[in-house]
CSV table of C-alpha atoms in Angstrom, one decimal:
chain,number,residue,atom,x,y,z
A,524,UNK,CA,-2.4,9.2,-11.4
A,525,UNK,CA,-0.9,8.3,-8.4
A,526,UNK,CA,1.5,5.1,-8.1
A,527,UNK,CA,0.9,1.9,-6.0
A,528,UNK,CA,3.1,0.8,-3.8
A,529,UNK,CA,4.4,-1.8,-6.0
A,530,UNK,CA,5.2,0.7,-8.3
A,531,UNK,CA,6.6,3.3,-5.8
A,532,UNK,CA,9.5,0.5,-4.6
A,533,UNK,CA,10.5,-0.2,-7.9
A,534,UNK,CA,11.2,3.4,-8.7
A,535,UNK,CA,13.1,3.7,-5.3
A,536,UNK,CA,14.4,0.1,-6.2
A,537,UNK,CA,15.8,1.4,-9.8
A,538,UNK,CA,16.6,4.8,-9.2
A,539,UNK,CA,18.6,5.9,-6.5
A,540,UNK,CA,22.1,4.7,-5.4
A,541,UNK,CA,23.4,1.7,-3.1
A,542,UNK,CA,23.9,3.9,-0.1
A,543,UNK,CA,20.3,5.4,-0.4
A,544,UNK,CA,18.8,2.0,-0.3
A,545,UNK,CA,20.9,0.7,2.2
A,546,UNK,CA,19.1,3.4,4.4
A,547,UNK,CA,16.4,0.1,4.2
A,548,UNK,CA,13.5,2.8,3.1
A,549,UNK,CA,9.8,1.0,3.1
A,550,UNK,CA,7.1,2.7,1.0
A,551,UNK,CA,4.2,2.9,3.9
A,552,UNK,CA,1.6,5.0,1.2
A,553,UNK,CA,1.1,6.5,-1.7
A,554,UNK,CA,-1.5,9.4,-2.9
A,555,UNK,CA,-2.3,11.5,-5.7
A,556,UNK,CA,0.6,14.4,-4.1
A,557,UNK,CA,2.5,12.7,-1.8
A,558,UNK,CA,4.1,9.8,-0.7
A,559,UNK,CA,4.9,8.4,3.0
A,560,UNK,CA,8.3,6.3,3.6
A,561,UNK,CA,9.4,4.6,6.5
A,562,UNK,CA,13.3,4.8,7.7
A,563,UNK,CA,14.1,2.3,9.9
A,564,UNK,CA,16.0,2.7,13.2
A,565,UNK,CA,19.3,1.6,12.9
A,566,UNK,CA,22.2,1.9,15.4
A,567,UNK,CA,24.6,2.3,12.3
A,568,UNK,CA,22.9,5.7,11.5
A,569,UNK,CA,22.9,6.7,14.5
A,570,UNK,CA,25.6,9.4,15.7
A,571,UNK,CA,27.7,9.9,19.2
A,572,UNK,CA,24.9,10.5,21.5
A,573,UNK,CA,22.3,8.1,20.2
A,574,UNK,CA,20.2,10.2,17.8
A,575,UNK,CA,19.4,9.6,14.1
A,576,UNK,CA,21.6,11.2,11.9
A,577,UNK,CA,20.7,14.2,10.2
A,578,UNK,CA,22.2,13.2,7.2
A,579,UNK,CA,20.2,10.0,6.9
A,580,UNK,CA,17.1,12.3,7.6
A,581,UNK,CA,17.6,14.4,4.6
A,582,UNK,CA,18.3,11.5,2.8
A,583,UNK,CA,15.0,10.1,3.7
A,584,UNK,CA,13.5,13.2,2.7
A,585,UNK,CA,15.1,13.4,-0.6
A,586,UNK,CA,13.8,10.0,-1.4
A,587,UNK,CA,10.6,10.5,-0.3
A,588,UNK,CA,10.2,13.9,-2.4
A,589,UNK,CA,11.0,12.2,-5.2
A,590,UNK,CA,8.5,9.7,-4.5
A,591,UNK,CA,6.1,12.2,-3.6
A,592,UNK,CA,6.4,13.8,-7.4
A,593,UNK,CA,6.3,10.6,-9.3
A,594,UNK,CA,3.1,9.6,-7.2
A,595,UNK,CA,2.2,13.3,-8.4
A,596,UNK,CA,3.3,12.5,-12.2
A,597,UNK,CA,1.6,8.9,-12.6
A,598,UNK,CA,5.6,7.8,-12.6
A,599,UNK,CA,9.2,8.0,-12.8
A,600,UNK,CA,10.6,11.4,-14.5
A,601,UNK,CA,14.2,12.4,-14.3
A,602,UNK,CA,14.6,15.2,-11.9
A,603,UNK,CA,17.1,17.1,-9.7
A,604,UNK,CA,17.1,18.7,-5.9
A,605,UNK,CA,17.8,22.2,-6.2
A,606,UNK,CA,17.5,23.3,-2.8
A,607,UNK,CA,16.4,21.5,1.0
A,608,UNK,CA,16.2,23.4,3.7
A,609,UNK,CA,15.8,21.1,6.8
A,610,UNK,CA,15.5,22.5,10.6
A,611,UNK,CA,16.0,19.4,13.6
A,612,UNK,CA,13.4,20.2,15.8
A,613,UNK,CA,13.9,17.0,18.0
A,614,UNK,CA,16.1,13.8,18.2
A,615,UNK,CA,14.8,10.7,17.5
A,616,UNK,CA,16.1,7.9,19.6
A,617,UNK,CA,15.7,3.9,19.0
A,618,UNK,CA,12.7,4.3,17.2
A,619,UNK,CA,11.4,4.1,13.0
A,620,UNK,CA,11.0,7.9,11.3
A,621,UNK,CA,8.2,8.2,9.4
A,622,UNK,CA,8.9,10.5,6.6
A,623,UNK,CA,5.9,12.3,5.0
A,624,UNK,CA,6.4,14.2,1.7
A,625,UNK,CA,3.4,16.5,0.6
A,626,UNK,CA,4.1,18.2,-2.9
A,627,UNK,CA,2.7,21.9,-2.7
A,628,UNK,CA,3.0,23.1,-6.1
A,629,UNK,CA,3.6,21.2,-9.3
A,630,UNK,CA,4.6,22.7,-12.4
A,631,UNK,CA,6.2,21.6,-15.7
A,632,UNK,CA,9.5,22.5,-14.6
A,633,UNK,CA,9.3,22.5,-10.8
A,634,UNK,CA,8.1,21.1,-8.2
A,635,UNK,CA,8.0,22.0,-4.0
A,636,UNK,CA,7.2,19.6,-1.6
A,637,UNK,CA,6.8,20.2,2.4
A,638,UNK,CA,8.2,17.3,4.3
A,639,UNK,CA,7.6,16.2,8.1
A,640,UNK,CA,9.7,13.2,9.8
A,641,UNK,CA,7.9,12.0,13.0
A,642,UNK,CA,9.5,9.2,14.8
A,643,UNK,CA,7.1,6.4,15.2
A,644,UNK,CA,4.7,6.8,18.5
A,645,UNK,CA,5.5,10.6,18.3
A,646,UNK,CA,2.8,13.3,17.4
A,647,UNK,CA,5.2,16.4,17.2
A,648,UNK,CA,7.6,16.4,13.7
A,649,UNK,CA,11.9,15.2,15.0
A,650,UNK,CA,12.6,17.6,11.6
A,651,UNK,CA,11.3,19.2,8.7
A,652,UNK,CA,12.2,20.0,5.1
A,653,UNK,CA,11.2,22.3,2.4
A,654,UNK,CA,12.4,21.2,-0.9
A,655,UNK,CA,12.6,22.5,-4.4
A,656,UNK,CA,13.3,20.0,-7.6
A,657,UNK,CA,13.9,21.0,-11.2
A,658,UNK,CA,12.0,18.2,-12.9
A,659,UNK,CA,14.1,16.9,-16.4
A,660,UNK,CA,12.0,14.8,-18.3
């Protein structure tokens, strides 16, 4: 059921907003629960200090859920966050994240998903995110 990546960039492609795409997210793979995106490094998302953004983490990890439950789905359903909960274990400095979304439980209604973001060349997670989505359709 899962999505190829084809598929996968056009629903991030037709779904989500102007800003979200502008993040320049690249779907790296897809699998039957999960879905792995790559965010760029980009001195524009980066704040004073050098580091990532957290906000354009949790975006990342938004998108990638999403992604994650359509792979999960066999395709695009209309669904909303409900809650993400993210903790910044490390900061991530000129270098791509790699955001991997991982869908623990999958109901009609709801769905969870445990995400890790590891910059690229790292082995330790820079942040991670638990997040809840009421599925719509």
């Amino acid at each position: 059921m899962t999505l190829t990546l084809a598929e996968a960039d056009k629903v991030l492609a037709d779904n989500f907003a102007p800003w979200v795409l502008d993040l320049g997210l690249i779907v790296e793979e897809t699998g039957e629960r999960h879905a792995v995106l790559r965010l760029p490094w980009s001195s524009g998302l980066a704040r004073e200090g050098g580091g990532m953004s957290g906000q354009a983490l949790m975006a990342a990890a938004d998108t990638a859920t999403v992604l994650a439950v359509s792979c999960a789905r066999g395709g695009f359903v209309p669904m909303t966050t409900v809650q993400q909960s993210t903790s910044f274990l490390r900061a991530v400095t000129g270098a791509d994240v790699l955001v991997d979304a991982r869908i623990s439980k999958l109901g009609r209604r709801m769905a969870f998903a445990e995400v890790s973001m590891v910059a690229e060349g790292g082995t330790e997670p820079a942040a991670r995110a638990s997040t809840v989505y009421a599925l719509l359709g």
